[in-house]
Amino acid sequence: MSERPTTTSPRRAELLEAAYAYALAHGLADLSLRPLAAAVGSSPRVLIFLFGSKDGLVRALLERARGDELTLLDRAGQLSGSEPIGLAPAVERVWAWLAAEEHRPLLRLWVEAYARSLVEPDGAWAGFARATVDDWLTVLAACQPDDERDSPEGLIRRTLALTVLRGALLDLLATGDTDRVSAAVRAAC
Amino acid sequence: MSERPTTTSPRRAELLEAAYAYALAHGLADLSLRPLAAAVGSSPRVLIFLFGSKDGLVRALLERARGDELTLLDRAGQLSGSEPIGLAPAVERVWAWLAAEEHRPLLRLWVEAYARSLVEPDGAWAGFARATVDDWLTVLAACQPDDERDSPEGLIRRTLALTVLRGALLDLLATGDTDRVSAAVRAAC
DNA sequence: CCGCTACTGAAACAGTCGTTTCAGTAGGTG
DNA sequence: CACCTACTGAAACGACTGTTTCAGTAGCGG
């Protein structure tokens, strides 16, 4: 009976932003409506009304996080806008962004969503891991010179580049040892 | 009052093994006692009695998973037992194990625990991510020639090796594209 | 048989969960 | 004014959660 304006509405956008900040701080794993609603100055009733269900809210949060990720990727893509800058410089630039202290909550959230979508491939998390792999590979491809991009070795090289970035991110989030991990990324280039 | 044989007991070991199989199939994120107990032929009462609490059970499961991981690492370490085999061959051997289809549930569980211990560094998951980074770096160090191992570049090289393995694992779990990812790992060596 | 340890079943406890029901209020438009 | 849309508060629903209480049973050494 309580229909859903699943579409965008001003209040919905406002609450989504607040909920996103809350998720960055507390994680998505044991997110629950009542504490979240209290933190963002709302009520479970309203969250359900605006997002349809808790799953709808989580989906919206994941899309929101993916939005942040895509703006990063756009910035990396810009650098290859006029002329491809090559894989190694692209990796170093993206890594500088990933290693920045202030992006760590977002990246933790990202790892959490990635892992969850592997374990539980249905529901709100469906396809998140797969989607980001494709997003990144596409952007890395845009950084490669034209002839390299379309060769089989080009695919393998950008897969390796993505692998280094992802693995380094995991190490960094666990140890916080920026120097050691950044040196490894630099060595890979 | 119903205090803890937190120590090992025959029944406890038996149920732990069954619960481990269940966790491999269903994940740890929304593990709950009643369905688990039903699946392993026991009751919540007994699980609490034998493991002290749900947190105790989860801790035991994580230790159990880490046990599986350590036997893999031991096997990689064996190959460097008499004479260090070098980083690149070690990576290729370990990757062959990681890429095997039958190890995927264990690796999914591993990623789940890793991510969770990043988001929620207290409680049962504490230190899991950090511990495995150290485990792996130690074993990779044992594969390096003596002079390389103790140099600063040696630390960076094995960090990079670990990075490649971890990143490749994430890609493989999301896409299942063994050929592409294995080619990238081979290219890194 | 006694007493001890190890384990177990059934039921209840208090709490949280997502969601629903029913009731509104505020603001703009006709 | 009436009317519609957008939003909201309070309270309840039933289903679950981890945990506890109380009551056992089975086996075994003495």
Tab-separated table of C-alpha atoms (C1' of nucleotides) in Angstrom:
chain	number	residue	atom	x	y	z
A	1	MET	CA	0.000	0.000	0.000
A	2	SER	CA	2.747	2.437	0.898
A	3	GLU	CA	3.940	2.952	-2.663
A	4	ARG	CA	7.489	3.729	-3.611
A	5	PRO	CA	8.822	6.863	-5.206
A	6	THR	CA	11.845	4.738	-6.144
A	7	THR	CA	12.659	7.645	-8.395
A	8	THR	CA	14.865	10.461	-7.247
A	9	SER	CA	13.296	12.990	-4.919
A	10	PRO	CA	14.975	15.838	-3.047
A	11	ARG	CA	14.510	14.282	0.366
A	12	ARG	CA	15.654	10.920	-0.909
A	13	ALA	CA	18.864	12.390	-2.298
A	14	GLU	CA	19.525	14.179	0.947
A	15	LEU	CA	19.015	11.073	3.068
A	16	LEU	CA	21.052	8.948	0.661
A	17	GLU	CA	24.001	11.263	1.112
A	18	ALA	CA	23.715	11.114	4.891
A	19	ALA	CA	23.311	7.340	4.827
A	20	TYR	CA	26.339	7.064	2.575
A	21	ALA	CA	28.448	8.956	5.082
A	22	TYR	CA	27.149	6.644	7.797
A	23	ALA	CA	27.979	3.550	5.735
A	24	LEU	CA	31.497	4.826	5.105
A	25	ALA	CA	31.997	5.091	8.830
A	26	HIS	CA	30.247	1.904	9.978
A	27	GLY	CA	30.355	-0.508	7.055
A	28	LEU	CA	27.511	-2.204	5.271
A	29	ALA	CA	27.734	-5.632	6.876
A	30	ASP	CA	25.577	-5.042	9.928
A	31	LEU	CA	23.789	-1.960	8.733
A	32	SER	CA	20.348	-1.745	10.269
A	33	LEU	CA	17.580	0.712	9.763
A	34	ARG	CA	16.900	1.977	13.236
A	35	PRO	CA	20.423	3.098	14.188
A	36	LEU	CA	20.974	4.456	10.700
A	37	ALA	CA	17.720	6.407	10.790
A	38	ALA	CA	18.612	7.838	14.184
A	39	ALA	CA	22.040	8.900	12.937
A	40	VAL	CA	20.742	10.665	9.844
A	41	GLY	CA	17.787	12.276	11.601
A	42	SER	CA	15.004	10.219	10.136
A	43	SER	CA	12.999	7.104	10.872
A	44	PRO	CA	12.827	3.532	9.516
A	45	ARG	CA	9.382	4.380	8.207
A	46	VAL	CA	10.744	7.095	5.947
A	47	LEU	CA	13.717	5.074	4.725
A	48	ILE	CA	11.435	2.253	3.669
A	49	PHE	CA	9.084	4.744	2.065
A	50	LEU	CA	11.810	6.454	0.047
A	51	PHE	CA	13.877	3.399	-0.902
A	52	GLY	CA	11.183	0.738	-1.071
A	53	SER	CA	13.000	-1.684	1.227
A	54	LYS	CA	16.294	-2.152	2.990
A	55	ASP	CA	17.628	-3.944	-0.076
A	56	GLY	CA	16.658	-0.931	-2.138
A	57	LEU	CA	18.585	1.292	0.232
A	58	VAL	CA	21.654	-0.932	0.057
A	59	ARG	CA	21.446	-0.976	-3.713
A	60	ALA	CA	21.275	2.802	-3.736
A	61	LEU	CA	24.301	2.970	-1.441
A	62	LEU	CA	26.284	0.633	-3.688
A	63	GLU	CA	25.381	2.725	-6.712
A	64	ARG	CA	26.428	5.802	-4.810
A	65	ALA	CA	29.798	4.191	-3.989
A	66	ARG	CA	30.206	3.141	-7.604
A	67	GLY	CA	29.585	6.753	-8.524
A	68	ASP	CA	32.582	7.825	-6.456
A	69	GLU	CA	34.621	5.115	-8.115
A	70	LEU	CA	33.590	6.221	-11.587
A	71	THR	CA	34.618	9.819	-10.977
A	72	LEU	CA	38.065	8.526	-10.039
A	73	LEU	CA	38.153	6.491	-13.198
A	74	ASP	CA	37.005	9.474	-15.215
A	75	ARG	CA	39.915	11.466	-13.890
A	76	ALA	CA	42.303	8.690	-14.909
A	77	GLY	CA	40.541	8.572	-18.262
A	78	GLN	CA	40.915	12.327	-18.764
A	79	LEU	CA	44.664	11.958	-18.724
A	80	SER	CA	44.393	9.683	-21.700
A	81	GLY	CA	41.836	11.919	-23.378
A	82	SER	CA	43.889	13.460	-26.115
A	83	GLU	CA	46.726	10.968	-26.292
A	84	PRO	CA	46.992	7.625	-24.418
A	85	ILE	CA	49.528	8.032	-21.612
A	86	GLY	CA	50.463	4.367	-21.385
A	87	LEU	CA	49.706	1.786	-18.730
A	88	ALA	CA	52.556	2.419	-16.307
A	89	PRO	CA	51.915	6.145	-15.779
A	90	ALA	CA	48.214	5.467	-15.457
A	91	VAL	CA	48.850	2.906	-12.734
A	92	GLU	CA	51.055	5.320	-10.832
A	93	ARG	CA	48.480	8.085	-11.001
A	94	VAL	CA	45.616	5.850	-9.921
A	95	TRP	CA	47.719	4.457	-7.125
A	96	ALA	CA	48.427	7.923	-5.800
A	97	TRP	CA	44.674	8.323	-5.454
A	98	LEU	CA	44.174	4.901	-3.843
A	99	ALA	CA	46.981	5.400	-1.358
A	100	ALA	CA	45.656	8.737	-0.106
A	101	GLU	CA	44.667	8.529	3.531
A	102	GLU	CA	41.326	10.276	3.058
A	103	HIS	CA	40.047	7.694	0.585
A	104	ARG	CA	40.472	4.778	2.927
A	105	PRO	CA	36.873	4.591	4.213
A	106	LEU	CA	35.584	4.500	0.660
A	107	LEU	CA	38.051	1.769	-0.254
A	108	ARG	CA	37.173	-0.292	2.790
A	109	LEU	CA	33.548	-0.049	1.789
A	110	TRP	CA	34.523	-1.077	-1.704
A	111	VAL	CA	36.353	-4.191	-0.504
A	112	GLU	CA	33.431	-5.074	1.705
A	113	ALA	CA	30.962	-4.845	-1.166
A	114	TYR	CA	33.299	-6.754	-3.459
A	115	ALA	CA	33.699	-9.627	-1.009
A	116	ARG	CA	30.014	-9.782	-0.243
A	117	SER	CA	29.046	-9.934	-3.878
A	118	LEU	CA	31.376	-12.908	-4.276
A	119	VAL	CA	29.883	-14.834	-1.392
A	120	GLU	CA	26.272	-13.948	-2.019
A	121	PRO	CA	25.876	-13.352	-5.746
A	122	ASP	CA	22.135	-12.678	-5.513
A	123	GLY	CA	20.173	-9.858	-3.984
A	124	ALA	CA	21.337	-6.311	-3.568
A	125	TRP	CA	25.022	-7.127	-4.058
A	126	ALA	CA	24.632	-8.951	-7.324
A	127	GLY	CA	27.315	-8.315	-9.882
A	128	PHE	CA	29.170	-5.627	-7.968
A	129	ALA	CA	32.550	-7.358	-8.158
A	130	ARG	CA	32.136	-8.258	-11.786
A	131	ALA	CA	31.036	-4.743	-12.691
A	132	THR	CA	34.045	-3.045	-11.148
A	133	VAL	CA	36.482	-5.407	-12.820
A	134	ASP	CA	34.954	-4.478	-16.170
A	135	ASP	CA	34.894	-0.756	-15.316
A	136	TRP	CA	38.571	-0.735	-14.480
A	137	LEU	CA	39.696	-2.848	-17.383
A	138	THR	CA	37.838	-0.524	-19.738
A	139	VAL	CA	39.538	2.559	-18.359
A	140	LEU	CA	42.962	0.929	-18.353
A	141	ALA	CA	42.408	-0.070	-21.967
A	142	ALA	CA	41.788	3.582	-22.792
A	143	CYS	CA	45.221	4.414	-21.414
A	144	GLN	CA	47.023	1.996	-23.702
A	145	PRO	CA	48.397	2.978	-27.120
A	146	ASP	CA	46.054	1.953	-29.900
A	147	ASP	CA	48.104	-0.951	-31.217
A	148	GLU	CA	48.754	-2.408	-27.766
A	149	ARG	CA	45.140	-2.052	-26.706
A	150	ASP	CA	43.743	-4.370	-29.336
A	151	SER	CA	46.391	-7.090	-29.057
A	152	PRO	CA	45.980	-10.151	-26.838
A	153	GLU	CA	49.071	-9.048	-24.910
A	154	GLY	CA	47.360	-5.727	-24.295
A	155	LEU	CA	44.510	-7.449	-22.478
A	156	ILE	CA	46.970	-9.399	-20.380
A	157	ARG	CA	49.008	-6.323	-19.572
A	158	ARG	CA	46.029	-4.347	-18.329
A	159	THR	CA	44.801	-7.374	-16.385
A	160	LEU	CA	48.182	-7.405	-14.697
A	161	ALA	CA	47.981	-3.684	-14.027
A	162	LEU	CA	44.586	-4.103	-12.391
A	163	THR	CA	45.903	-7.046	-10.410
A	164	VAL	CA	48.755	-4.990	-9.006
A	165	LEU	CA	46.437	-2.143	-8.026
A	166	ARG	CA	43.937	-4.436	-6.329
A	167	GLY	CA	46.506	-6.520	-4.505
A	168	ALA	CA	48.373	-3.458	-3.345
A	169	LEU	CA	45.131	-1.964	-2.079
A	170	LEU	CA	44.409	-5.059	0.008
A	171	ASP	CA	47.884	-4.951	1.497
A	172	LEU	CA	47.642	-1.251	2.248
A	173	LEU	CA	44.251	-1.510	3.934
A	174	ALA	CA	45.493	-4.302	6.167
A	175	THR	CA	48.911	-2.960	7.101
A	176	GLY	CA	48.745	0.786	6.449
A	177	ASP	CA	52.358	0.501	5.319
A	178	THR	CA	52.187	3.078	2.537
A	179	ASP	CA	55.924	3.181	1.909
A	180	ARG	CA	56.453	-0.531	1.375
A	181	VAL	CA	53.352	-1.004	-0.792
A	182	SER	CA	53.896	2.121	-2.862
A	183	ALA	CA	57.466	1.019	-3.547
A	184	ALA	CA	56.130	-2.298	-4.804
A	185	VAL	CA	53.659	-0.578	-7.111
A	186	ARG	CA	56.401	1.689	-8.427
A	187	ALA	CA	58.616	-1.324	-9.026
A	188	ALA	CA	55.858	-2.961	-11.041
A	189	CYS	CA	55.818	-0.084	-13.515
B	1	MET	CA	26.946	-21.160	34.633
B	2	SER	CA	27.295	-23.658	31.826
B	3	GLU	CA	30.972	-22.889	31.534
B	4	ARG	CA	33.417	-23.603	28.811
B	5	PRO	CA	35.337	-26.553	27.656
B	6	THR	CA	36.888	-24.028	25.273
B	7	THR	CA	39.634	-26.592	25.003
B	8	THR	CA	39.550	-29.236	22.326
B	9	SER	CA	37.199	-32.140	22.840
B	10	PRO	CA	36.286	-34.925	20.412
B	11	ARG	CA	32.750	-33.721	19.872
B	12	ARG	CA	33.904	-30.156	19.485
B	13	ALA	CA	36.390	-31.106	16.778
B	14	GLU	CA	33.725	-33.086	14.946
B	15	LEU	CA	31.219	-30.239	15.002
B	16	LEU	CA	33.877	-27.713	14.047
B	17	GLU	CA	34.639	-29.691	10.934
B	18	ALA	CA	30.983	-29.885	9.982
B	19	ALA	CA	30.467	-26.181	10.691
B	20	TYR	CA	33.514	-25.385	8.585
B	21	ALA	CA	32.024	-27.225	5.637
B	22	TYR	CA	28.802	-25.319	6.175
B	23	ALA	CA	30.632	-21.986	6.322
B	24	LEU	CA	32.480	-22.789	3.103
B	25	ALA	CA	29.147	-23.321	1.394
B	26	HIS	CA	27.156	-20.461	2.935
B	27	GLY	CA	29.655	-17.814	3.980
B	28	LEU	CA	30.252	-16.307	7.383
B	29	ALA	CA	28.411	-13.017	6.930
B	30	ASP	CA	24.921	-14.106	7.932
B	31	LEU	CA	25.831	-17.259	9.759
B	32	SER	CA	23.345	-17.992	12.490
B	33	LEU	CA	23.231	-20.689	15.056
B	34	ARG	CA	19.894	-22.353	14.461
B	35	PRO	CA	20.238	-23.112	10.741
B	36	LEU	CA	23.853	-24.104	11.237
B	37	ALA	CA	22.988	-26.414	14.112
B	38	ALA	CA	20.244	-28.035	12.057
B	39	ALA	CA	22.618	-28.576	9.150
B	40	VAL	CA	25.330	-30.203	11.232
B	41	GLY	CA	22.945	-32.300	13.320
B	42	SER	CA	23.224	-30.460	16.577
B	43	SER	CA	21.523	-27.675	18.482
B	44	PRO	CA	22.306	-24.049	19.391
B	45	ARG	CA	22.565	-25.178	22.978
B	46	VAL	CA	25.445	-27.505	22.196
B	47	LEU	CA	27.292	-25.051	19.973
B	48	ILE	CA	27.231	-22.445	22.701
B	49	PHE	CA	28.308	-25.049	25.221
B	50	LEU	CA	31.256	-26.239	23.156
B	51	PHE	CA	32.445	-22.912	21.765
B	52	GLY	CA	31.433	-20.577	24.567
B	53	SER	CA	29.558	-18.166	22.321
B	54	LYS	CA	28.877	-17.456	18.700
B	55	ASP	CA	31.966	-15.281	18.577
B	56	GLY	CA	33.960	-18.202	19.897
B	57	LEU	CA	32.598	-20.378	17.138
B	58	VAL	CA	33.476	-17.804	14.485
B	59	ARG	CA	36.950	-17.469	15.916
B	60	ALA	CA	37.359	-21.231	15.761
B	61	LEU	CA	36.173	-21.238	12.153
B	62	LEU	CA	38.633	-18.509	11.202
B	63	GLU	CA	41.448	-20.434	12.865
B	64	ARG	CA	40.343	-23.523	10.997
B	65	ALA	CA	40.439	-21.605	7.703
B	66	ARG	CA	43.844	-20.213	8.577
B	67	GLY	CA	44.949	-23.789	9.153
B	68	ASP	CA	44.064	-24.677	5.573
B	69	GLU	CA	45.960	-21.628	4.429
B	70	LEU	CA	49.037	-22.548	6.428
B	71	THR	CA	49.207	-26.048	4.967
B	72	LEU	CA	49.248	-24.449	1.520
B	73	LEU	CA	52.021	-22.156	2.654
B	74	ASP	CA	53.901	-25.087	4.113
B	75	ARG	CA	53.788	-26.817	0.779
B	76	ALA	CA	55.178	-23.704	-0.894
B	77	GLY	CA	57.773	-23.510	1.848
B	78	GLN	CA	58.811	-27.146	1.344
B	79	LEU	CA	59.893	-26.360	-2.186
B	80	SER	CA	62.357	-23.898	-0.761
B	81	GLY	CA	63.404	-26.245	2.009
B	82	SER	CA	66.816	-27.314	0.833
B	83	GLU	CA	67.570	-24.502	-1.570
B	84	PRO	CA	65.503	-21.329	-2.151
B	85	ILE	CA	63.709	-21.660	-5.479
B	86	GLY	CA	63.374	-17.945	-6.129
B	87	LEU	CA	60.344	-15.695	-6.057
B	88	ALA	CA	59.026	-16.203	-9.584
B	89	PRO	CA	58.756	-20.009	-9.481
B	90	ALA	CA	57.208	-19.798	-6.030
B	91	VAL	CA	54.544	-17.409	-7.292
B	92	GLU	CA	53.709	-19.678	-10.189
B	93	ARG	CA	53.376	-22.719	-7.952
B	94	VAL	CA	51.223	-20.936	-5.402
B	95	TRP	CA	49.087	-19.528	-8.181
B	96	ALA	CA	48.460	-22.989	-9.559
B	97	TRP	CA	46.996	-23.865	-6.183
B	98	LEU	CA	44.931	-20.669	-5.942
B	99	ALA	CA	43.527	-21.048	-9.437
B	100	ALA	CA	42.324	-24.613	-8.870
B	101	GLU	CA	38.551	-24.807	-9.111
B	102	GLU	CA	38.149	-26.881	-5.952
B	103	HIS	CA	39.769	-24.269	-3.730
B	104	ARG	CA	37.362	-21.531	-4.646
B	105	PRO	CA	35.001	-21.862	-1.680
B	106	LEU	CA	37.922	-21.644	0.706
B	107	LEU	CA	39.244	-18.570	-1.088
B	108	ARG	CA	35.861	-16.879	-1.090
B	109	LEU	CA	35.689	-17.461	2.648
B	110	TRP	CA	39.163	-16.046	2.934
B	111	VAL	CA	38.248	-12.851	1.083
B	112	GLU	CA	35.136	-12.489	3.196
B	113	ALA	CA	37.091	-12.767	6.427
B	114	TYR	CA	39.771	-10.428	5.131
B	115	ALA	CA	37.264	-7.740	4.186
B	116	ARG	CA	35.371	-8.049	7.430
B	117	SER	CA	38.471	-7.747	9.530
B	118	LEU	CA	39.240	-4.490	7.719
B	119	VAL	CA	35.821	-2.986	8.360
B	120	GLU	CA	35.375	-4.239	11.881
B	121	PRO	CA	38.832	-4.568	13.417
B	122	ASP	CA	37.527	-5.696	16.799
B	123	GLY	CA	35.801	-8.828	17.922
B	124	ALA	CA	36.183	-12.239	16.404
B	125	TRP	CA	37.700	-10.984	13.150
B	126	ALA	CA	40.451	-8.946	14.734
B	127	GLY	CA	43.765	-9.060	12.984
B	128	PHE	CA	42.865	-11.643	10.385
B	129	ALA	CA	43.898	-9.513	7.413
B	130	ARG	CA	47.079	-8.370	9.068
B	131	ALA	CA	47.998	-11.911	10.096
B	132	THR	CA	47.692	-13.371	6.619
B	133	VAL	CA	49.760	-10.605	5.063
B	134	ASP	CA	52.526	-11.435	7.508
B	135	ASP	CA	52.153	-15.194	6.980
B	136	TRP	CA	52.527	-14.860	3.239
B	137	LEU	CA	55.364	-12.372	3.307
B	138	THR	CA	57.277	-14.710	5.621
B	139	VAL	CA	56.853	-17.678	3.333
B	140	LEU	CA	57.737	-15.668	0.241
B	141	ALA	CA	60.853	-14.459	2.030
B	142	ALA	CA	61.861	-18.079	2.568
B	143	CYS	CA	61.730	-18.611	-1.196
B	144	GLN	CA	64.193	-15.834	-1.927
B	145	PRO	CA	67.956	-16.338	-2.201
B	146	ASP	CA	69.732	-15.370	0.987
B	147	ASP	CA	71.279	-12.148	-0.269
B	148	GLU	CA	68.049	-10.911	-1.882
B	149	ARG	CA	65.967	-11.752	1.151
B	150	ASP	CA	67.740	-9.406	3.520
B	151	SER	CA	68.004	-6.446	1.162
B	152	PRO	CA	65.415	-3.647	1.079
B	153	GLU	CA	64.704	-4.526	-2.544
B	154	GLY	CA	63.980	-8.067	-1.422
B	155	LEU	CA	61.156	-6.857	0.823
B	156	ILE	CA	59.733	-4.807	-2.013
B	157	ARG	CA	59.964	-7.689	-4.456
B	158	ARG	CA	58.076	-10.088	-2.221
B	159	THR	CA	55.521	-7.400	-1.447
B	160	LEU	CA	54.969	-7.116	-5.166
B	161	ALA	CA	54.731	-10.881	-5.518
B	162	LEU	CA	52.066	-10.989	-2.813
B	163	THR	CA	50.271	-8.084	-4.456
B	164	VAL	CA	50.087	-9.912	-7.765
B	165	LEU	CA	48.761	-13.081	-6.142
B	166	ARG	CA	46.102	-11.235	-4.142
B	167	GLY	CA	44.950	-9.036	-6.989
B	168	ALA	CA	44.800	-11.952	-9.378
B	169	LEU	CA	42.769	-13.903	-6.860
B	170	LEU	CA	40.210	-11.098	-6.601
B	171	ASP	CA	39.909	-10.930	-10.357
B	172	LEU	CA	39.567	-14.681	-10.694
B	173	LEU	CA	36.882	-14.952	-8.021
B	174	ALA	CA	34.836	-12.227	-9.688
B	175	THR	CA	35.195	-13.251	-13.320
B	176	GLY	CA	36.189	-16.923	-13.269
B	177	ASP	CA	38.355	-16.125	-16.271
B	178	THR	CA	41.228	-18.467	-15.428
B	179	ASP	CA	43.006	-18.089	-18.748
B	180	ARG	CA	43.248	-14.311	-18.757
B	181	VAL	CA	44.252	-14.021	-15.104
B	182	SER	CA	46.739	-16.884	-15.209
B	183	ALA	CA	48.376	-15.314	-18.242
B	184	ALA	CA	48.752	-12.085	-16.311
B	185	VAL	CA	50.360	-13.886	-13.358
B	186	ARG	CA	52.728	-15.695	-15.710
B	187	ALA	CA	53.616	-12.398	-17.351
B	188	ALA	CA	54.470	-10.931	-13.963
B	189	CYS	CA	57.140	-13.579	-13.356
C	1	DC	C1'	25.464	-48.250	43.262
C	2	DC	C1'	27.880	-43.621	43.439
C	3	DG	C1'	29.523	-39.743	41.566
C	4	DC	C1'	31.643	-37.495	37.985
C	5	DT	C1'	32.338	-35.695	33.362
C	6	DA	C1'	30.594	-34.905	28.835
C	7	DC	C1'	27.063	-33.938	26.303
C	8	DT	C1'	22.118	-32.921	24.995
C	9	DG	C1'	16.681	-31.482	24.345
C	10	DA	C1'	12.993	-28.234	25.056
C	11	DA	C1'	11.602	-24.136	26.133
C	12	DA	C1'	11.864	-19.623	27.368
C	13	DC	C1'	14.212	-14.836	27.660
C	14	DA	C1'	14.987	-10.317	26.107
C	15	DG	C1'	16.223	-8.040	22.347
C	16	DT	C1'	16.573	-6.596	17.312
C	17	DC	C1'	15.262	-7.153	12.733
C	18	DG	C1'	12.557	-5.434	8.357
C	19	DT	C1'	8.149	-4.164	7.441
C	20	DT	C1'	3.230	-2.646	7.918
C	21	DT	C1'	-0.872	-0.165	9.677
C	22	DC	C1'	-2.970	3.841	10.669
C	23	DA	C1'	-2.722	8.074	11.447
C	24	DG	C1'	-1.443	12.396	10.410
C	25	DT	C1'	1.078	17.335	8.813
C	26	DA	C1'	3.015	20.895	5.438
C	27	DG	C1'	2.949	23.092	1.103
C	28	DG	C1'	1.588	24.074	-3.220
C	29	DT	C1'	-2.265	24.190	-6.923
C	30	DG	C1'	-7.002	24.427	-8.588
D	1	DC	C1'	-11.805	26.577	0.608
D	2	DA	C1'	-10.794	21.711	-1.211
D	3	DC	C1'	-7.452	18.629	-3.087
D	4	DC	C1'	-3.380	16.379	-4.101
D	5	DT	C1'	1.356	15.053	-3.389
D	6	DA	C1'	5.262	14.469	-0.423
D	7	DC	C1'	6.621	13.261	3.626
D	8	DT	C1'	6.438	11.769	8.655
D	9	DG	C1'	5.486	9.746	13.870
D	10	DA	C1'	4.028	6.073	16.834
D	11	DA	C1'	3.157	1.731	17.474
D	12	DA	C1'	2.619	-2.759	16.451
D	13	DC	C1'	3.556	-7.423	13.858
D	14	DG	C1'	5.849	-11.693	13.337
D	15	DA	C1'	10.070	-13.621	12.583
D	16	DC	C1'	14.312	-14.003	13.846
D	17	DT	C1'	18.789	-13.318	16.984
D	18	DG	C1'	22.285	-15.098	20.752
D	19	DT	C1'	21.890	-16.848	25.127
D	20	DT	C1'	20.092	-19.004	29.457
D	21	DT	C1'	17.436	-22.076	32.589
D	22	DC	C1'	16.308	-26.378	33.892
D	23	DA	C1'	16.252	-30.664	33.118
D	24	DG	C1'	18.025	-34.584	31.831
D	25	DT	C1'	20.933	-39.012	29.593
D	26	DA	C1'	25.120	-42.027	28.595
D	27	DG	C1'	29.392	-43.726	29.853
D	28	DC	C1'	32.904	-44.668	32.941
D	29	DG	C1'	36.232	-45.074	36.993
D	30	DG	C1'	35.803	-46.223	41.914
